[in-house]
Structures are given as structure tokens and as C-alpha cells.
Amino acid sequence: MIADVLRATGEHVVIVVIAVGIAIILGIPLGIWCARRARAGRFALRIVDTIQTIPSLALFGFLIPVPLIGGIGMRTAIVALILYSLLPIVRNTLTGIRGVDPIVLDAGVAMGLTDRQLLREVELPLAMPTIVAGIRIATVIAIGVATIAAAIGGGGLGTLIFRGVSMVDTRMILAGALPAAALALIADVVLSFVERRIA
Amino acid sequence: MPSSVQFRSVSVEPILHDINLRIAAGEAVAFVGRSGAGKTTTLRLVNGLARPTSGEVAIDDVPLGSADLIQLRRRTGYIIQGSGLFPHRTVYENVATVPRLLGWPDPQTRAAAEELLAKLDLPLSRFGDRYPRSLSGGEQQRVGIARAMIAKPAVLLCDEPFGALDPIVRRDLQDAFRALRSGVTILFVTHDLAEALRITERIVLFDGGRVVADSPAAEFTSQPLPLVQKFVAAASLPA
Ligand SMILES: Nc1ncnc2c1ncn2[C@@H]1O[C@H](COP(=O)(O)OP(=O)(O)O)[C@@H](O)[C@H]1O
Ligand SMILES: [Mg+2]
């Protein structure tokens, strides 16, 4: 039992870390792009926003028949988690960049910083606390949604919960639910700490 | 080396109309006028933060349209109200920004920062590692001056840099600024006539996006033009 819980927890962490990691790699550039191009940015944000409103089990359902990324298993689960994690990261990157004091930006441009230097040296560092907040929200959401991923064979702590439900075994359910809740709490606390440190 | 600045029939519709000015290398000129008259826009034409809709701005007779704007900006200081300091960088890092962009060796940057900050009464040893938010408004503005002047710009653009400060601090900064003003062409926007008279030798009055008066500072107040007299009366200079 203990071994099962540990393995499931490990799987859960791996799924979430991979998904949030990829969402960061995709989401920050997308957020920067949205901040640069107002119209196209609004459109992109609307799409990401729409994905977020799809109920998670339905999203898994939609993905299963998609070739290459779909099917039953962990890969589909990770793709769905990436899609869910994207919104808070994209939106917070955008908000963080938009929130930089225009006088500070003006001063940067006036000193001869190139667009790229302005982004790297001024906009991103000043937006970073907001971006980290987005990553925190994305991580907490991903930990939650990942429990549902077990329904499509995604692995992780949801496996124990679903097995417990079908066997009417409360101990089994809790063996999945408690570590999942603990993971979400730990992620929230740790990333909140990072957020405050860099603010 | 200071540069000359030319405005040749410059318009920025609908804000500025047919501005013609020649500012000689090393001259210090004040742009005065009521709020909304077009002073800030005129100033921002010089470093390309605003673009003309017609006419051209030239520096040392080179039109901005054919200049490398990034390089030009690194040789053009810009001091603004509220200072615009990078809040995530220390005082020293702020002041070292343009030297870094220009690729100065560290010892040169440090020596220049040390000298300039000392003149501004902000010794590097005490202030260098502090962050802007821990400074008073007047101190922040001094750092802004140092940051704009460290790389010996050819042109210095000032947009009401002391506008938000209390009168005593303001007076101190005007004096500190005066002591530094040699060797650079200065365009200084202010709505404070006393400040214009103290800092510059030529005053240009803007109204409704046009230049309506342009004279040596000493003769400015004695011009009979109604717009000038109205501005002078409103300024209520100390006797
Ligand atoms: N980006 C802008 N777009 C449209 N109008 C502007 C913009 N910036 C300034 N203005 C307008 O242009 C006029 C001149 O502004 P400005 O150059 O800032 O004047 P001043 O510095 O003399 O107060 C004002 O009426 C202002 O509202
Ligand atoms: Mg102005």
C-alpha cells in the first residue's frame, strides 16, 4: 500500500512537472507576443481562455481521438494538463508586462535599449512576480486536474481514488486524495514564497 | 561634444504645427508654455520617441530619419518627471546603464559614476547599492540626472525634471544641475519661468502647438507680445 502511494505520488509529480514545464516554455513567449500585438493577443488569449472553460473530463474525451497526441494513457493526460496550465501563465505574463510603469519603459527606450534588451532587462524582470504567480496557479490547477487524468489511464494519485471508489474502499480513496491535496498545498506555499522573494 | 539641433517645418498632427528652431551646439534652451502646448512632444521628437508627420528634425544637420536611433539615444540624455529609474536595479546599476550599453570597461564606468554622484551629493559609497524606492524624490531625481549625464551626452533633454519636488529641494537641484550643464546642448521643458531664467539662456514659448516667442532669456519678460505678457503675469516671478 505504502509503495503504491509513493509510486502514484511520484507519477503525479512527474506528470505535473512535465506539463507545467512545457506550459511555461510555451506560455511565457505566447504571453510576450500577446503583450506586443494588442489585437492578435486578445484573440490568442480568448482561445486559451476557452480551453480553460472546457470541463476537464470533456477535454480528455476530446483529446483521446486526436491522432499522435491522443489515445489512452499518460501522454494525453500531459497534453490536457499543458492546455489547462497555459491560461494562467499566458495571462499573467501579459498582465505583468502591461503593468510595467510606462515612465520606466520610456526611460529605457530613451537610453537606447533595443526591443530585446528592454524585454530582457526591464519588462521580464519587473513582470516576474506576476509570472511566478501564474505558474503557481497553473501548478495547483494541474495537480488537481491530474487526479482526473487517471480516468483515461494517465496514472498518478487519481488511480488510487478511482480504484477506491469502484471498490468502495475509503482508505484507498484517502490514500490518493490526501497526498494530492498535500501536493497542491506544498506547491502553493513554495511558489508563494518564491513570488514574495523576487517581488 | 555638444550637438546642434534643428527643427525644420516640423509638424506632428494634430499636436504640433510647423515648428522651426535652430539650437546651437552647447546652447541651453527652455521650452515654456501652458500644459498641453506641445513642449513634451517637441522634446520627444529629438530622441525619436515622437515622430513628425511632416518636416524633419536633424542633429548636427543629420536628419533623424537617416540616423541610427539606438546609437543616437545612447548619446542623448533624457531626464523626466518621476525620474523613471529602474526599480529593480540599484543606484549604481541605474547610473551604469548607458555606459554598459556603450561597452565601457567597468573601471571607467565606476570612476565616472563616482565623480558625477559626488557632484550631485550622492556619494557612491553610501548610495551605490541602494534601490530607488529607498530614496527621497529629490534623491531619485539626482540619480536620474546622473544616469542621463554619465556618458557625456551631446544633447540633454529635460522634461519638467523638478516639477514634482518641493520648492527647497527644487532650488537645490537647479543649482546642482547648473553646475553640470557645460559641454552639452540642453533642451529644458518647464512651466516655471523662474526655473527657465535660472537654468537657460534662451526661452521659447509654445502655445497651441506653435512657437509663439523665441528670445534670449534676459529679454524674454520685456517683450510686448500679449501671449508673453500673459505668461509672465501668470508666472508671478519673485521680485
Ligand atoms: N500620444 C498622444 N496622442 C494624442 N494626443 C496626444 C498624445 N500625447 C500628447 N497629446 C496631446 O498633445 C497636446 C500636447 O501635449 P504635450 O506635448 O504633452 O504638451 P505639454 O508638454 O506642453 O503639456 C496635448 O493636447 C495632449 O493632450
Ligand atoms: Mg509636458
Coordinates of N, CA, C and O and ligand atoms in Angstrom, one line a residue, chain B residues 14-15 33-42 159-160 189, ligand 1:
Chain B
P14 N -2.3 66.0 -34.7 CA -2.8 67.4 -34.6 C -2.2 68.2 -33.5 O -2.8 69.1 -33.0
I15 N -1.0 67.8 -33.1 CA -0.4 68.4 -31.8 C 0.5 69.6 -32.1 O 0.3 70.7 -31.5
G33 N 5.5 77.3 -21.6 CA 4.1 77.4 -22.1 C 3.2 76.6 -21.3 O 3.6 75.7 -20.4
R34 N 1.9 76.8 -21.4 CA 0.9 76.2 -20.6 C 0.9 74.7 -20.9 O 1.4 74.2 -21.9
S35 N 0.3 73.9 -20.0 CA 0.1 72.5 -20.2 C -0.7 72.2 -21.5 O -1.7 72.9 -21.7
G36 N -0.2 71.3 -22.2 CA -0.8 70.9 -23.5 C -0.4 71.7 -24.7 O -0.9 71.5 -25.8
A37 N 0.6 72.6 -24.5 CA 1.0 73.5 -25.6 C 1.9 72.7 -26.6 O 2.1 73.2 -27.7
G38 N 2.4 71.6 -26.2 CA 3.2 70.8 -27.2 C 4.7 70.7 -26.8 O 5.5 70.2 -27.6
K39 N 5.1 71.1 -25.6 CA 6.5 71.1 -25.2 C 7.1 69.7 -25.2 O 8.1 69.4 -25.7
T40 N 6.4 68.8 -24.5 CA 6.8 67.4 -24.4 C 7.0 66.7 -25.7 O 8.0 66.1 -26.0
T41 N 6.0 66.9 -26.6 CA 6.0 66.3 -27.9 C 7.2 66.8 -28.7 O 8.0 66.0 -29.3
T42 N 7.5 68.1 -28.6 CA 8.7 68.7 -29.3 C 9.9 68.1 -28.8 O 10.8 67.7 -29.6
D159 N 12.4 67.0 -19.2 CA 11.0 67.3 -19.3 C 10.5 67.5 -17.9 O 10.2 66.6 -17.2
E160 N 10.4 68.8 -17.5 CA 10.0 69.1 -16.1 C 10.6 68.3 -15.1 O 9.9 67.7 -14.2
V189 N 12.3 71.5 -20.8 CA 10.9 71.9 -20.7 C 10.5 72.2 -19.3 O 10.9 71.5 -18.3
Ligands
LIG1 N1 0.2 60.2 -27.7 C1 -0.7 61.2 -27.9 N2 -1.8 61.1 -28.7 C2 -2.7 62.1 -28.9 N3 -2.6 63.3 -28.3 C3 -1.5 63.5 -27.5 C4 -0.5 62.5 -27.3 N4 0.4 63.0 -26.4 C5 0.0 64.2 -26.2 N5 -1.1 64.5 -26.8 C6 -1.8 65.8 -26.8 O1 -1.0 66.8 -27.5 C7 -1.0 68.0 -26.8 C8 0.3 68.5 -26.5 O2 0.8 67.6 -25.5 P1 2.3 67.8 -24.8 O3 3.3 67.8 -25.9 O4 2.4 66.8 -23.8 O5 2.2 69.2 -24.2 P2 3.0 69.9 -22.9 O6 4.2 69.1 -22.7 O7 3.3 71.3 -23.4 O8 2.0 69.9 -21.8 C9 -2.0 67.9 -25.6 O9 -3.2 68.4 -26.0 C10 -2.0 66.4 -25.4 O10 -3.3 66.0 -24.9

